[in-house]
mmCIF file of C-alpha atoms in Angstrom:
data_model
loop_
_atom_site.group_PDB
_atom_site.id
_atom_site.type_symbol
_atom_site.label_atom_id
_atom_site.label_comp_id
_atom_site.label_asym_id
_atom_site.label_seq_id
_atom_site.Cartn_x
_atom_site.Cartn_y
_atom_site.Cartn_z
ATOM 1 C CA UNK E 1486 118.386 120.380 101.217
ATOM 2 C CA UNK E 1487 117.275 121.799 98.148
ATOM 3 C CA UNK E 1488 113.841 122.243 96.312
ATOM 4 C CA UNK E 1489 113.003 119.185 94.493
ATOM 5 C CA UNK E 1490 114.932 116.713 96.619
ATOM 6 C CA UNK E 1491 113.749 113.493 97.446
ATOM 7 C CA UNK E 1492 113.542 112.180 101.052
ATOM 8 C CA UNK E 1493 113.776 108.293 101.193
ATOM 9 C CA UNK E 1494 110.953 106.278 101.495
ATOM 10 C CA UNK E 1495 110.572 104.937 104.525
ATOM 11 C CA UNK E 1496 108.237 101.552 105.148
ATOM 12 C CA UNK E 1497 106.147 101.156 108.451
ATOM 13 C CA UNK E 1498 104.400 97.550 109.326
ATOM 14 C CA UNK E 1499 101.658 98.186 110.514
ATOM 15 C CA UNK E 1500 101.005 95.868 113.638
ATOM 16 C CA UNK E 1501 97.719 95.613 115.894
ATOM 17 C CA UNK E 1502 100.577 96.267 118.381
ATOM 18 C CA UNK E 1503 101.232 99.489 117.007
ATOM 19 C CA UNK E 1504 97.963 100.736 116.342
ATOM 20 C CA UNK E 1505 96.783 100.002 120.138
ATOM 21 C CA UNK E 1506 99.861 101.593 121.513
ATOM 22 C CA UNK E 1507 99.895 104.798 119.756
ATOM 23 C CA UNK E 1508 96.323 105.089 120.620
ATOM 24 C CA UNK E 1509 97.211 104.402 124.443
ATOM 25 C CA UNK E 1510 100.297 106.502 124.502
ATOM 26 C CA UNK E 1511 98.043 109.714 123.008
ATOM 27 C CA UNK E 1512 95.273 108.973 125.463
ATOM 28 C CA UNK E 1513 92.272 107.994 122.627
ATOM 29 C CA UNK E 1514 90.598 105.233 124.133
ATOM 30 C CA UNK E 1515 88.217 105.381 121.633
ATOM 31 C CA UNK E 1516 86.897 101.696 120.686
ATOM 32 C CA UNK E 1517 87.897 101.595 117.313
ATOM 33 C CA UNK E 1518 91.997 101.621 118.364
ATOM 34 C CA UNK E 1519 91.975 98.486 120.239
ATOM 35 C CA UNK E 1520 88.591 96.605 119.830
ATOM 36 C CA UNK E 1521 87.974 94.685 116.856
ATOM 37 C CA UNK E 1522 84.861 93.433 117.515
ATOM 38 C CA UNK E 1523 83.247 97.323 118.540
ATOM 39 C CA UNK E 1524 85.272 98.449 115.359
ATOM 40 C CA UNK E 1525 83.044 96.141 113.090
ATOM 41 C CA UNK E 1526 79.878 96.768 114.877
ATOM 42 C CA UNK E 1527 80.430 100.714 113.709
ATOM 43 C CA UNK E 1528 81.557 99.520 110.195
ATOM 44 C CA UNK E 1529 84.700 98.750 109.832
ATOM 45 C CA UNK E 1530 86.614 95.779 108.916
ATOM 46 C CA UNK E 1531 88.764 96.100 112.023
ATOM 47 C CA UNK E 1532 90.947 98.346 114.281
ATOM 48 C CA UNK E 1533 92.750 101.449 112.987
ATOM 49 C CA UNK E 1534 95.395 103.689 113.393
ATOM 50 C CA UNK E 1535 94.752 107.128 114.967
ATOM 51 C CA UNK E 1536 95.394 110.282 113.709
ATOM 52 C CA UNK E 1537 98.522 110.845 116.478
ATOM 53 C CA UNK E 1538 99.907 108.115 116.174
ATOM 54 C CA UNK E 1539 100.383 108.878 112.162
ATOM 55 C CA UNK E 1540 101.000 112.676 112.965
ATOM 56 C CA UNK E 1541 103.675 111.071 115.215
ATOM 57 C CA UNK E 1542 104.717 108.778 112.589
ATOM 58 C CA UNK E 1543 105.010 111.648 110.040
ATOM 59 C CA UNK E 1544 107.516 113.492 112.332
ATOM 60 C CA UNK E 1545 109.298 110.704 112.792
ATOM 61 C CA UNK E 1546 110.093 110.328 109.238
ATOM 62 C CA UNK E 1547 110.988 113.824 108.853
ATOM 63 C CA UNK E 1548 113.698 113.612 111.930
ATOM 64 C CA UNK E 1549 114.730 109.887 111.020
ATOM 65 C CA UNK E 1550 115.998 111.993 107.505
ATOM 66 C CA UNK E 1551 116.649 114.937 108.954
ATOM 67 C CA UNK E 1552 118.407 114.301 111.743
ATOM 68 C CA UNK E 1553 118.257 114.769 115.571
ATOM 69 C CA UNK E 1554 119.117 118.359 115.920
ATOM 70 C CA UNK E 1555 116.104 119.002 113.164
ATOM 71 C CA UNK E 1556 113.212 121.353 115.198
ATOM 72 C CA UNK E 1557 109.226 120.293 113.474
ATOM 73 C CA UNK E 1558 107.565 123.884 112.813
ATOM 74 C CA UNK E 1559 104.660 122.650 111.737
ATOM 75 C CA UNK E 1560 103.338 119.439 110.714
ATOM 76 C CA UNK E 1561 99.398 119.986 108.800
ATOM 77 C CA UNK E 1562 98.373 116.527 107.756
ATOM 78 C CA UNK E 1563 95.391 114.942 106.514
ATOM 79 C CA UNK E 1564 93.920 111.340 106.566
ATOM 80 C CA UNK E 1565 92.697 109.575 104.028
ATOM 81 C CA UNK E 1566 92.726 105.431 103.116
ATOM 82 C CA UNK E 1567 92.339 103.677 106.723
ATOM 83 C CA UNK E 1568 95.654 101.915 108.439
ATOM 84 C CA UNK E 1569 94.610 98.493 109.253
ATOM 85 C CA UNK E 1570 96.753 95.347 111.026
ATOM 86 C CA UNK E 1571 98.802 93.680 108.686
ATOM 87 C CA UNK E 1572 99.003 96.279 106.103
ATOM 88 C CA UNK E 1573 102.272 98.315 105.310
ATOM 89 C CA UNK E 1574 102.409 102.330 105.359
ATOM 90 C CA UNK E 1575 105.360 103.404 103.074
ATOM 91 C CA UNK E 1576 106.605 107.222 103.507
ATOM 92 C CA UNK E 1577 107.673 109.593 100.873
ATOM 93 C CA UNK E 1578 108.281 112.822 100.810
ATOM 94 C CA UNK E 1579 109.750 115.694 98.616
ATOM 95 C CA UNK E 1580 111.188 119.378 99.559
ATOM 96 C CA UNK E 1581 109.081 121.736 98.126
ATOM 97 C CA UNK E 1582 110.338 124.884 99.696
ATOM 98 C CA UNK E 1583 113.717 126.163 101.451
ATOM 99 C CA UNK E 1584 114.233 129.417 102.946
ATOM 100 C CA UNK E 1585 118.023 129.295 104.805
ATOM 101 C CA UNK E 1586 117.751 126.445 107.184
ATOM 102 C CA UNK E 1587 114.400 125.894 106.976
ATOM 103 C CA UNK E 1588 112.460 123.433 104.517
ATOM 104 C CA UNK E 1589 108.431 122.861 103.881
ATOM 105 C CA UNK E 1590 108.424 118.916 102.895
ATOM 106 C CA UNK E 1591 105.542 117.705 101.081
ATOM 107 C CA UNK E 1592 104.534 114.109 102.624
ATOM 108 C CA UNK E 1593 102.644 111.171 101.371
ATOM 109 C CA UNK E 1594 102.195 108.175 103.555
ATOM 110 C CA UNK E 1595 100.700 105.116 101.286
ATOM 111 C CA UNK E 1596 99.137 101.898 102.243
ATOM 112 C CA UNK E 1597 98.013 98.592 100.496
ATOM 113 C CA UNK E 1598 94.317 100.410 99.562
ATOM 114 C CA UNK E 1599 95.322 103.916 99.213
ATOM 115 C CA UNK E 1600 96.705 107.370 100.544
ATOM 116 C CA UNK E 1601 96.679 107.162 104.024
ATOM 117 C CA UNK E 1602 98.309 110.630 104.806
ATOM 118 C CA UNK E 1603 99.216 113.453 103.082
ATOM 119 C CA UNK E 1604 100.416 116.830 104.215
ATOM 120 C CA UNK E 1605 103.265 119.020 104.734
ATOM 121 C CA UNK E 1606 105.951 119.453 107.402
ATOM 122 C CA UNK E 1607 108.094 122.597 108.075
ATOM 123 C CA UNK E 1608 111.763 121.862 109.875
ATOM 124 C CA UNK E 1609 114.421 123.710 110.451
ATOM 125 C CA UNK E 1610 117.461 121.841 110.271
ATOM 126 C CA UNK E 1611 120.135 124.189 112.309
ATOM 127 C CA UNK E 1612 123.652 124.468 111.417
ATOM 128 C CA UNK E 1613 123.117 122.971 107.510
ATOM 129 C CA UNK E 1614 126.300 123.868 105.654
ATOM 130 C CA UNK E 1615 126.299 126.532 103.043
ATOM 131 C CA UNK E 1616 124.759 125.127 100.012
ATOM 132 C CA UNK E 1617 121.418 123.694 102.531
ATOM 133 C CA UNK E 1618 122.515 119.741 101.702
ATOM 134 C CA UNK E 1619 121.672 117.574 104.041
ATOM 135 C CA UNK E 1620 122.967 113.530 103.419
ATOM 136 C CA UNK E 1621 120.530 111.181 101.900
ATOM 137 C CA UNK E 1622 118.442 112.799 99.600
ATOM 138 C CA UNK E 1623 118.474 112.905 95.555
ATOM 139 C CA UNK E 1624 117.130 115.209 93.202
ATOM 140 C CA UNK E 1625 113.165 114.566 92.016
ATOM 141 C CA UNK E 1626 113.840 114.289 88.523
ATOM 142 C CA UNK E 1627 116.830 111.463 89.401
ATOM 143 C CA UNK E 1628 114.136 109.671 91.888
ATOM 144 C CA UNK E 1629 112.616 106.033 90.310
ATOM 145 C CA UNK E 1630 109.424 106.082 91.928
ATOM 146 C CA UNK E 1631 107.766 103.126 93.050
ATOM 147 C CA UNK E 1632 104.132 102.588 93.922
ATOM 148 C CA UNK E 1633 103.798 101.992 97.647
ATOM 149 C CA UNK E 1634 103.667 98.296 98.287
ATOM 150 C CA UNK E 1635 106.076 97.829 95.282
ATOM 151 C CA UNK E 1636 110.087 96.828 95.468
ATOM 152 C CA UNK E 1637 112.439 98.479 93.439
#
């Protein structure tokens, strides 16, 4: 794990299933998780994902890449496009900082109309060998980027 690396994208579906269940499992019963019809009475085309269940989401993608002994310091995220059924979220994230075992990744989490999430999380990976690598990242400036919703 080294400054610039590139984490791997990860794509999420995002499923009416998933929305309503991440807002059950957190305990937001708020109508605009799991009623569509209440959702467009306040304004909005339909259901959408709650902030937990992308904060969830977010650390999932950072322990999918880093690995299960990987401990989440901090995760500060911010929401921005909505996450609606049948859209797809696609994850990226870079290292922007690495102090021993311990990395601050810069996260973006795109969807079909915009930046859903962006943020930072800081995880200690214990145990990384010497040089900090950690399998399955590249360098930034070897990365092809791709727009989210795009194939390479």
């Amino acid at each position: 794990m080294r400054v610039g690396d590139v984490l791997p994208p990860l794509e999420i579906e995002i499923t009416r299933t998933l929305i309503v269940a991440g807002a059950i499992a957190s305990r937001d019963y708020q109508d605009v998780h799991h009623d569509a019809e209440l959702a467009r009475q306040k304004g909005s085309p339909d259901i959408f994902m709650n902030i937990l269940t992308t904060n969830g989401l977010v650390g999932r993608y950072i322990t999918d890449r880093f690995g299960p002994r990987s401990v989440l310091w901090r995760v500060a995220i911010r929401l921005g496009a909505p996450n609606y059924p049948g859209d797809t979220m696609v994850l990226t994230g870079t290292v922007e900082a690495v102090e021993g075992d311990t990395a601050t990744v810069r996260v973006v989490g795109a969807n079909g109309i915009g930046r859903h999430v962006t943020g930072t999380v800081t995880v200690t990976v214990p145990g990384a060998d010497s040089t900090g690598d950690v399998e399955g990242s590249e360098r930034a400036e070897d990365a092809v980027v791709h727009e989210a919703g795009s194939r390479p």
